[in-house]
């Protein structure tokens, strides 16, 4: 009767309001991460400098003293926090796209690993969500494996930002840090390196599946020196969440980007996503496109203290072949046509 109809209408209204609230929380969770990626380091540095010039200078001085004392912590595995990695905000972050992590093989806790993550995209959203948070269940899918996402060492010179990054298990992508994790931190470690780096980000655009890999062999040499198995990882949809202005080789825009890349370590991209209040306007929020990260089969790597160039070239070719096979095996499952080819540059 009338009572049932009213109850049904109230239930529909409740679920509608709940759905809208969840969508807003998803947008907020992604927005805070984008702002963290773009401005947190600079903002915290400026705020710290300002506090030094106020009556609260002692607070800033104490933090700076702590910073000096704690300077080398990022190079020694950092200071991860399971509490931060399990924040509810990361689940909203995951659901905004949504982001999924697909396991194809088991990983032994008696081995160490270097994951090669492809492609970089604009911000490496899949890499962050899957390996620096527990939103997609990385610890449940790979029990006993500790993931370390490697990023620019310069981020760890920024006050506050460095501590925020370390809490998620993020480490500098430099030799000292990687050597420490793979040689002095026991077994069961997995370092995730976005192999293409800034150079790859310059070419990412929706509908394009290409990786910068042909001349990227340093991660293979590191794997050989430590006997760490190589694991190819491909993130379907990583290039779909932002649109970018691509400058042609030889243009002034590409020249500026390469200069930044060479001297600072990152390349400034001109990109846009959707607006905060509407998906039909331009803004900094990524488009809500699915990102599916597939972790491939590990490649067993021998330990060679001083690997020759021949050794590096051989295992690099094995890795490239494995990545292409991984892409070809799963491309049709995640929306790509069978004719799609992974471009290796």
Tab-separated table of C-alpha atoms in Angstrom:
chain	number	residue	atom	x	y	z
A	1	UNK	CA	0.000	0.000	0.000
A	2	UNK	CA	0.907	3.623	0.516
A	3	UNK	CA	3.265	2.810	3.402
A	4	UNK	CA	5.293	0.414	1.272
A	5	UNK	CA	5.562	2.980	-1.506
A	6	UNK	CA	6.804	5.652	0.921
A	7	UNK	CA	9.340	3.223	2.418
A	8	UNK	CA	10.561	2.249	-1.043
A	9	UNK	CA	10.917	5.920	-2.032
A	10	UNK	CA	12.865	6.661	1.154
A	11	UNK	CA	15.197	3.718	0.486
A	12	UNK	CA	15.793	4.924	-3.078
A	13	UNK	CA	16.509	8.432	-1.772
A	14	UNK	CA	18.912	7.043	0.841
A	15	UNK	CA	20.890	5.059	-1.732
A	16	UNK	CA	20.942	8.048	-4.096
A	17	UNK	CA	22.317	10.323	-1.378
A	18	UNK	CA	24.836	7.675	-0.329
A	19	UNK	CA	26.000	7.237	-3.926
A	20	UNK	CA	26.438	10.994	-4.369
A	21	UNK	CA	28.328	11.276	-1.061
A	22	UNK	CA	30.676	8.440	-2.070
A	23	UNK	CA	31.327	10.098	-5.432
A	24	UNK	CA	32.220	13.369	-3.708
A	25	UNK	CA	34.565	11.543	-1.337
A	26	UNK	CA	36.211	9.870	-4.331
A	27	UNK	CA	36.757	13.258	-5.981
A	28	UNK	CA	38.181	14.748	-2.762
A	29	UNK	CA	40.547	11.796	-2.298
A	30	UNK	CA	41.941	12.146	-5.821
A	31	UNK	CA	42.144	15.946	-5.604
A	32	UNK	CA	44.239	15.839	-2.430
A	33	UNK	CA	46.649	13.422	-4.076
A	34	UNK	CA	46.979	15.533	-7.239
A	35	UNK	CA	47.687	18.634	-5.134
A	36	UNK	CA	50.207	16.641	-3.106
A	37	UNK	CA	51.925	15.543	-6.312
A	38	UNK	CA	52.031	19.051	-7.768
A	39	UNK	CA	52.533	21.518	-4.906
A	40	UNK	CA	52.949	19.925	-1.457
A	41	UNK	CA	56.755	19.956	-1.492
A	42	UNK	CA	57.060	23.609	-2.522
A	43	UNK	CA	54.188	24.692	-0.263
A	44	UNK	CA	55.672	23.008	2.830
A	45	UNK	CA	59.088	24.521	2.121
A	46	UNK	CA	57.617	28.037	1.860
A	47	UNK	CA	55.510	27.566	4.999
A	48	UNK	CA	58.562	26.369	6.948
A	49	UNK	CA	60.560	29.398	5.804
A	50	UNK	CA	57.693	31.693	6.818
A	51	UNK	CA	57.408	30.125	10.294
A	52	UNK	CA	61.133	30.741	10.818
A	53	UNK	CA	60.394	34.451	10.476
A	54	UNK	CA	57.594	34.464	13.056
A	55	UNK	CA	57.341	34.086	16.827
A	56	UNK	CA	56.879	30.347	16.282
A	57	UNK	CA	60.376	30.012	14.803
A	58	UNK	CA	61.350	27.443	17.456
A	59	UNK	CA	58.894	24.912	15.974
A	60	UNK	CA	60.478	25.249	12.545
A	61	UNK	CA	63.970	25.107	14.054
A	62	UNK	CA	63.145	21.870	15.881
A	63	UNK	CA	61.819	20.316	12.683
A	64	UNK	CA	64.940	21.383	10.761
A	65	UNK	CA	67.123	19.821	13.475
A	66	UNK	CA	65.100	16.616	13.142
A	67	UNK	CA	65.460	16.819	9.362
A	68	UNK	CA	69.259	16.930	9.617
A	69	UNK	CA	69.262	13.986	12.043
A	70	UNK	CA	66.852	11.971	9.859
A	71	UNK	CA	68.356	12.939	6.478
A	72	UNK	CA	69.558	9.466	5.456
A	73	UNK	CA	66.440	7.539	6.483
A	74	UNK	CA	64.938	7.532	2.944
A	75	UNK	CA	68.120	5.822	1.700
A	76	UNK	CA	67.696	3.059	4.293
A	77	UNK	CA	64.265	1.768	3.435
A	78	UNK	CA	62.359	4.735	4.784
A	79	UNK	CA	59.740	4.618	7.517
A	80	UNK	CA	56.530	3.032	6.255
A	81	UNK	CA	53.285	3.168	8.186
A	82	UNK	CA	50.677	0.453	7.777
A	83	UNK	CA	48.170	2.851	9.313
A	84	UNK	CA	48.736	5.405	6.523
A	85	UNK	CA	48.768	2.701	3.825
A	86	UNK	CA	45.368	1.518	5.077
A	87	UNK	CA	43.657	4.907	5.196
A	88	UNK	CA	40.053	4.779	3.958
A	89	UNK	CA	40.828	7.684	1.620
A	90	UNK	CA	42.855	5.345	-0.599
A	91	UNK	CA	39.833	3.096	-1.105
A	92	UNK	CA	37.875	6.095	-2.363
A	93	UNK	CA	40.891	6.941	-4.538
A	94	UNK	CA	40.804	3.390	-5.970
A	95	UNK	CA	37.083	3.463	-6.661
A	96	UNK	CA	37.173	6.811	-8.490
A	97	UNK	CA	38.776	5.241	-11.601
A	98	UNK	CA	38.544	2.307	-10.557
A	99	UNK	CA	42.028	0.794	-10.139
A	100	UNK	CA	42.643	-2.980	-10.009
A	101	UNK	CA	45.716	-5.097	-9.306
A	102	UNK	CA	45.931	-8.434	-11.153
A	103	UNK	CA	48.270	-11.164	-9.902
A	104	UNK	CA	49.423	-13.754	-12.434
A	105	UNK	CA	52.108	-15.653	-10.466
A	106	UNK	CA	53.191	-16.211	-6.888
A	107	UNK	CA	56.306	-14.497	-5.552
A	108	UNK	CA	58.697	-16.256	-3.184
A	109	UNK	CA	59.470	-14.503	0.080
A	110	UNK	CA	63.004	-15.923	-0.104
A	111	UNK	CA	63.784	-13.737	-3.137
A	112	UNK	CA	64.057	-10.017	-3.799
A	113	UNK	CA	62.451	-8.394	-6.828
A	114	UNK	CA	62.632	-5.394	-9.114
A	115	UNK	CA	59.282	-4.618	-10.723
A	116	UNK	CA	59.491	-2.677	-13.987
A	117	UNK	CA	56.325	-0.564	-14.118
A	118	UNK	CA	54.984	0.564	-17.511
A	119	UNK	CA	53.805	3.032	-18.710
A	120	UNK	CA	54.603	6.109	-16.628
A	121	UNK	CA	51.522	8.110	-17.594
A	122	UNK	CA	51.385	11.693	-16.328
A	123	UNK	CA	51.428	10.915	-12.595
A	124	UNK	CA	51.829	7.150	-12.225
A	125	UNK	CA	48.429	6.823	-10.576
A	126	UNK	CA	48.282	3.037	-10.840
A	127	UNK	CA	51.778	2.621	-9.425
A	128	UNK	CA	50.945	4.739	-6.398
A	129	UNK	CA	47.564	3.197	-5.607
A	130	UNK	CA	48.674	-0.407	-6.073
A	131	UNK	CA	52.053	-0.338	-4.351
A	132	UNK	CA	52.045	2.610	-1.911
A	133	UNK	CA	48.656	1.860	-0.379
A	134	UNK	CA	46.730	-1.268	0.541
A	135	UNK	CA	43.633	-0.176	-1.410
A	136	UNK	CA	43.969	-2.965	-3.997
A	137	UNK	CA	45.236	-5.565	-1.530
A	138	UNK	CA	48.878	-5.884	-2.562
A	139	UNK	CA	49.853	-7.441	0.790
A	140	UNK	CA	47.055	-10.006	0.520
A	141	UNK	CA	47.845	-10.862	-3.097
A	142	UNK	CA	51.590	-11.139	-2.424
A	143	UNK	CA	51.896	-12.166	1.238
A	144	UNK	CA	55.316	-11.598	2.768
A	145	UNK	CA	56.408	-9.180	0.011
A	146	UNK	CA	57.250	-5.571	0.978
A	147	UNK	CA	56.721	-3.188	-1.968
A	148	UNK	CA	58.831	-0.018	-2.294
A	149	UNK	CA	57.779	2.421	-4.996
A	150	UNK	CA	60.854	4.343	-6.189
A	151	UNK	CA	60.493	8.003	-7.147
A	152	UNK	CA	62.670	11.086	-7.693
A	153	UNK	CA	65.272	11.561	-4.965
A	154	UNK	CA	64.599	15.314	-4.997
A	155	UNK	CA	61.187	14.723	-3.393
A	156	UNK	CA	62.936	13.571	-0.225
A	157	UNK	CA	64.668	16.928	0.184
A	158	UNK	CA	61.278	18.601	0.684
A	159	UNK	CA	60.150	19.008	4.319
A	160	UNK	CA	56.980	17.168	5.380
A	161	UNK	CA	56.537	15.730	1.873
A	162	UNK	CA	59.457	13.354	2.493
A	163	UNK	CA	57.786	11.968	5.622
A	164	UNK	CA	54.445	11.625	3.852
A	165	UNK	CA	56.064	9.689	1.005
A	166	UNK	CA	58.032	7.406	3.327
A	167	UNK	CA	54.870	6.526	5.247
A	168	UNK	CA	53.550	4.886	2.084
A	169	UNK	CA	56.709	2.842	1.519
A	170	UNK	CA	58.095	5.168	-1.177
A	171	UNK	CA	61.872	5.425	-1.554
A	172	UNK	CA	64.344	7.430	-3.701
A	173	UNK	CA	65.137	5.932	-7.089
A	174	UNK	CA	68.898	6.063	-6.629
A	175	UNK	CA	71.621	3.477	-6.265
A	176	UNK	CA	72.223	3.955	-2.525
A	177	UNK	CA	68.587	3.375	-1.637
A	178	UNK	CA	68.108	0.394	-3.949
A	179	UNK	CA	71.410	-1.200	-2.865
A	180	UNK	CA	70.390	-0.935	0.786
A	181	UNK	CA	66.932	-2.479	0.294
A	182	UNK	CA	68.224	-5.344	-1.850
A	183	UNK	CA	71.323	-6.170	0.209
A	184	UNK	CA	70.730	-5.107	3.834
A	185	UNK	CA	67.016	-5.455	4.330
A	186	UNK	CA	66.610	-9.214	4.108
A	187	UNK	CA	64.465	-10.934	1.460
A	188	UNK	CA	60.897	-10.460	0.296
A	189	UNK	CA	61.514	-6.903	-0.932
A	190	UNK	CA	60.063	-5.619	-4.211
A	191	UNK	CA	61.276	-2.303	-5.614
A	192	UNK	CA	58.907	-0.831	-8.174
A	193	UNK	CA	60.744	1.295	-10.755
A	194	UNK	CA	58.810	3.272	-13.354
A	195	UNK	CA	61.426	2.501	-15.984
A	196	UNK	CA	60.378	5.010	-18.652
A	197	UNK	CA	60.540	7.925	-16.230
A	198	UNK	CA	60.101	11.524	-17.309
A	199	UNK	CA	61.024	10.772	-20.928
A	200	UNK	CA	58.113	8.366	-21.226
A	201	UNK	CA	55.664	10.817	-19.670
A	202	UNK	CA	56.295	13.244	-22.541
A	203	UNK	CA	54.727	10.831	-25.029
A	204	UNK	CA	51.782	9.488	-23.055
A	205	UNK	CA	48.392	10.212	-24.551
A	206	UNK	CA	45.026	8.400	-24.619
A	207	UNK	CA	44.890	5.530	-27.082
A	208	UNK	CA	48.672	5.104	-27.223
A	209	UNK	CA	50.528	2.120	-25.768
A	210	UNK	CA	54.247	2.819	-25.915
A	211	UNK	CA	57.118	2.408	-23.473
A	212	UNK	CA	60.582	3.954	-23.258
A	213	UNK	CA	62.741	0.890	-22.681
A	214	UNK	CA	65.282	0.135	-25.406
A	215	UNK	CA	68.101	2.095	-23.781
A	216	UNK	CA	66.917	1.767	-20.165
A	217	UNK	CA	69.203	-0.967	-18.814
A	218	UNK	CA	70.308	0.320	-15.429
A	219	UNK	CA	67.561	-1.556	-13.591
A	220	UNK	CA	68.720	-4.814	-15.222
A	221	UNK	CA	72.295	-4.204	-14.046
A	222	UNK	CA	71.053	-3.583	-10.511
A	223	UNK	CA	69.052	-6.815	-10.635
A	224	UNK	CA	72.140	-8.774	-11.714
A	225	UNK	CA	74.363	-7.242	-9.034
A	226	UNK	CA	71.904	-8.280	-6.317
A	227	UNK	CA	70.428	-11.414	-7.874
A	228	UNK	CA	66.964	-9.813	-7.715
A	229	UNK	CA	64.345	-11.293	-10.029
A	230	UNK	CA	62.832	-8.984	-12.638
A	231	UNK	CA	59.051	-8.707	-12.868
A	232	UNK	CA	57.358	-6.939	-15.837
A	233	UNK	CA	54.274	-4.909	-14.894
A	234	UNK	CA	51.903	-3.274	-17.343
A	235	UNK	CA	49.123	-0.875	-16.373
A	236	UNK	CA	46.302	-0.859	-18.905
A	237	UNK	CA	44.543	2.514	-18.889
A	238	UNK	CA	47.362	4.532	-17.284
A	239	UNK	CA	47.615	6.742	-20.380
A	240	UNK	CA	43.859	7.309	-20.598
A	241	UNK	CA	43.293	9.470	-17.512
A	242	UNK	CA	44.876	12.714	-18.788
A	243	UNK	CA	45.098	14.470	-22.144
A	244	UNK	CA	48.420	16.073	-23.021
A	245	UNK	CA	49.812	18.507	-25.565
A	246	UNK	CA	52.541	16.528	-27.359
A	247	UNK	CA	55.424	18.614	-28.705
A	248	UNK	CA	57.159	17.240	-31.769
A	249	UNK	CA	60.856	16.407	-31.709
A	250	UNK	CA	62.857	19.511	-32.610
A	251	UNK	CA	60.175	21.961	-31.448
A	252	UNK	CA	60.871	24.633	-28.832
A	253	UNK	CA	58.433	22.983	-26.436
A	254	UNK	CA	60.216	19.616	-26.558
A	255	UNK	CA	63.582	21.418	-26.145
A	256	UNK	CA	62.377	23.061	-22.912
A	257	UNK	CA	60.984	19.757	-21.624
A	258	UNK	CA	64.252	17.923	-22.277
A	259	UNK	CA	66.284	20.648	-20.562
A	260	UNK	CA	64.132	20.340	-17.448
A	261	UNK	CA	64.404	16.554	-17.603
A	262	UNK	CA	68.192	16.676	-17.870
A	263	UNK	CA	68.893	19.220	-15.135
A	264	UNK	CA	66.014	18.755	-12.682
A	265	UNK	CA	64.895	15.176	-13.233
A	266	UNK	CA	61.323	15.770	-14.337
A	267	UNK	CA	59.776	17.073	-17.534
A	268	UNK	CA	57.012	19.707	-17.361
A	269	UNK	CA	53.959	18.493	-19.266
A	270	UNK	CA	51.031	20.563	-20.500
A	271	UNK	CA	48.073	18.371	-19.645
A	272	UNK	CA	44.501	18.518	-18.446
A	273	UNK	CA	41.831	16.301	-17.036
A	274	UNK	CA	38.296	17.088	-15.944
A	275	UNK	CA	37.002	19.913	-13.763
A	276	UNK	CA	36.143	19.637	-10.081
A	277	UNK	CA	32.393	20.058	-10.575
A	278	UNK	CA	31.880	18.709	-14.077
A	279	UNK	CA	33.474	16.090	-16.295
A	280	UNK	CA	32.700	18.338	-19.278
A	281	UNK	CA	35.115	21.088	-18.201
A	282	UNK	CA	38.900	21.144	-18.047
A	283	UNK	CA	40.751	20.819	-14.775
A	284	UNK	CA	43.409	18.966	-12.790
A	285	UNK	CA	41.323	15.946	-11.839
A	286	UNK	CA	42.072	12.854	-13.932
A	287	UNK	CA	39.279	11.351	-15.973
A	288	UNK	CA	37.602	8.398	-14.265
A	289	UNK	CA	38.911	5.723	-16.625
A	290	UNK	CA	39.674	2.147	-15.435
A	291	UNK	CA	43.320	1.351	-14.672
A	292	UNK	CA	44.228	-2.338	-14.449
A	293	UNK	CA	47.768	-3.191	-13.352
A	294	UNK	CA	48.925	-6.680	-14.307
A	295	UNK	CA	51.951	-8.121	-12.491
A	296	UNK	CA	53.668	-10.623	-14.756
A	297	UNK	CA	55.804	-13.708	-14.262
A	298	UNK	CA	59.132	-13.164	-12.465
A	299	UNK	CA	62.319	-13.688	-14.479
A	300	UNK	CA	64.954	-15.538	-12.474
A	301	UNK	CA	68.156	-13.486	-12.388
A	302	UNK	CA	71.568	-14.822	-11.293
A	303	UNK	CA	73.747	-12.830	-8.895
A	304	UNK	CA	76.751	-11.390	-10.746
A	305	UNK	CA	78.858	-8.896	-8.794
A	306	UNK	CA	80.273	-7.275	-11.913
A	307	UNK	CA	77.927	-8.075	-14.803
A	308	UNK	CA	79.322	-7.558	-18.294
A	309	UNK	CA	77.491	-5.563	-20.931
A	310	UNK	CA	76.718	-8.856	-22.653
A	311	UNK	CA	74.989	-10.114	-19.483
A	312	UNK	CA	72.997	-6.895	-19.159
A	313	UNK	CA	71.959	-6.939	-22.819
A	314	UNK	CA	70.863	-10.567	-22.649
A	315	UNK	CA	68.608	-10.184	-19.604
A	316	UNK	CA	67.320	-6.875	-20.883
A	317	UNK	CA	66.161	-8.598	-24.091
A	318	UNK	CA	64.537	-11.363	-22.029
A	319	UNK	CA	62.734	-8.695	-20.000
A	320	UNK	CA	61.504	-6.825	-23.099
A	321	UNK	CA	60.177	-10.067	-24.599
A	322	UNK	CA	58.387	-10.903	-21.332
A	323	UNK	CA	56.775	-7.462	-21.183
A	324	UNK	CA	55.512	-7.729	-24.770
A	325	UNK	CA	54.110	-11.222	-24.087
A	326	UNK	CA	52.362	-9.919	-20.966
A	327	UNK	CA	50.816	-7.062	-22.945
A	328	UNK	CA	49.689	-9.336	-25.777
A	329	UNK	CA	48.181	-11.892	-23.399
A	330	UNK	CA	45.985	-9.432	-21.498
A	331	UNK	CA	45.291	-6.595	-23.958
A	332	UNK	CA	41.976	-7.969	-25.242
A	333	UNK	CA	40.749	-8.616	-21.684
A	334	UNK	CA	41.087	-4.940	-20.841
A	335	UNK	CA	39.504	-3.291	-23.827
A	336	UNK	CA	42.223	-3.263	-26.487
A	337	UNK	CA	41.854	-4.878	-29.909
A	338	UNK	CA	43.887	-7.982	-30.775
A	339	UNK	CA	45.682	-5.930	-33.444
A	340	UNK	CA	47.083	-3.488	-30.843
A	341	UNK	CA	50.895	-3.587	-30.675
A	342	UNK	CA	53.043	-2.395	-27.770
A	343	UNK	CA	55.517	0.163	-29.081
A	344	UNK	CA	58.962	-0.184	-27.485
A	345	UNK	CA	61.157	2.904	-27.899
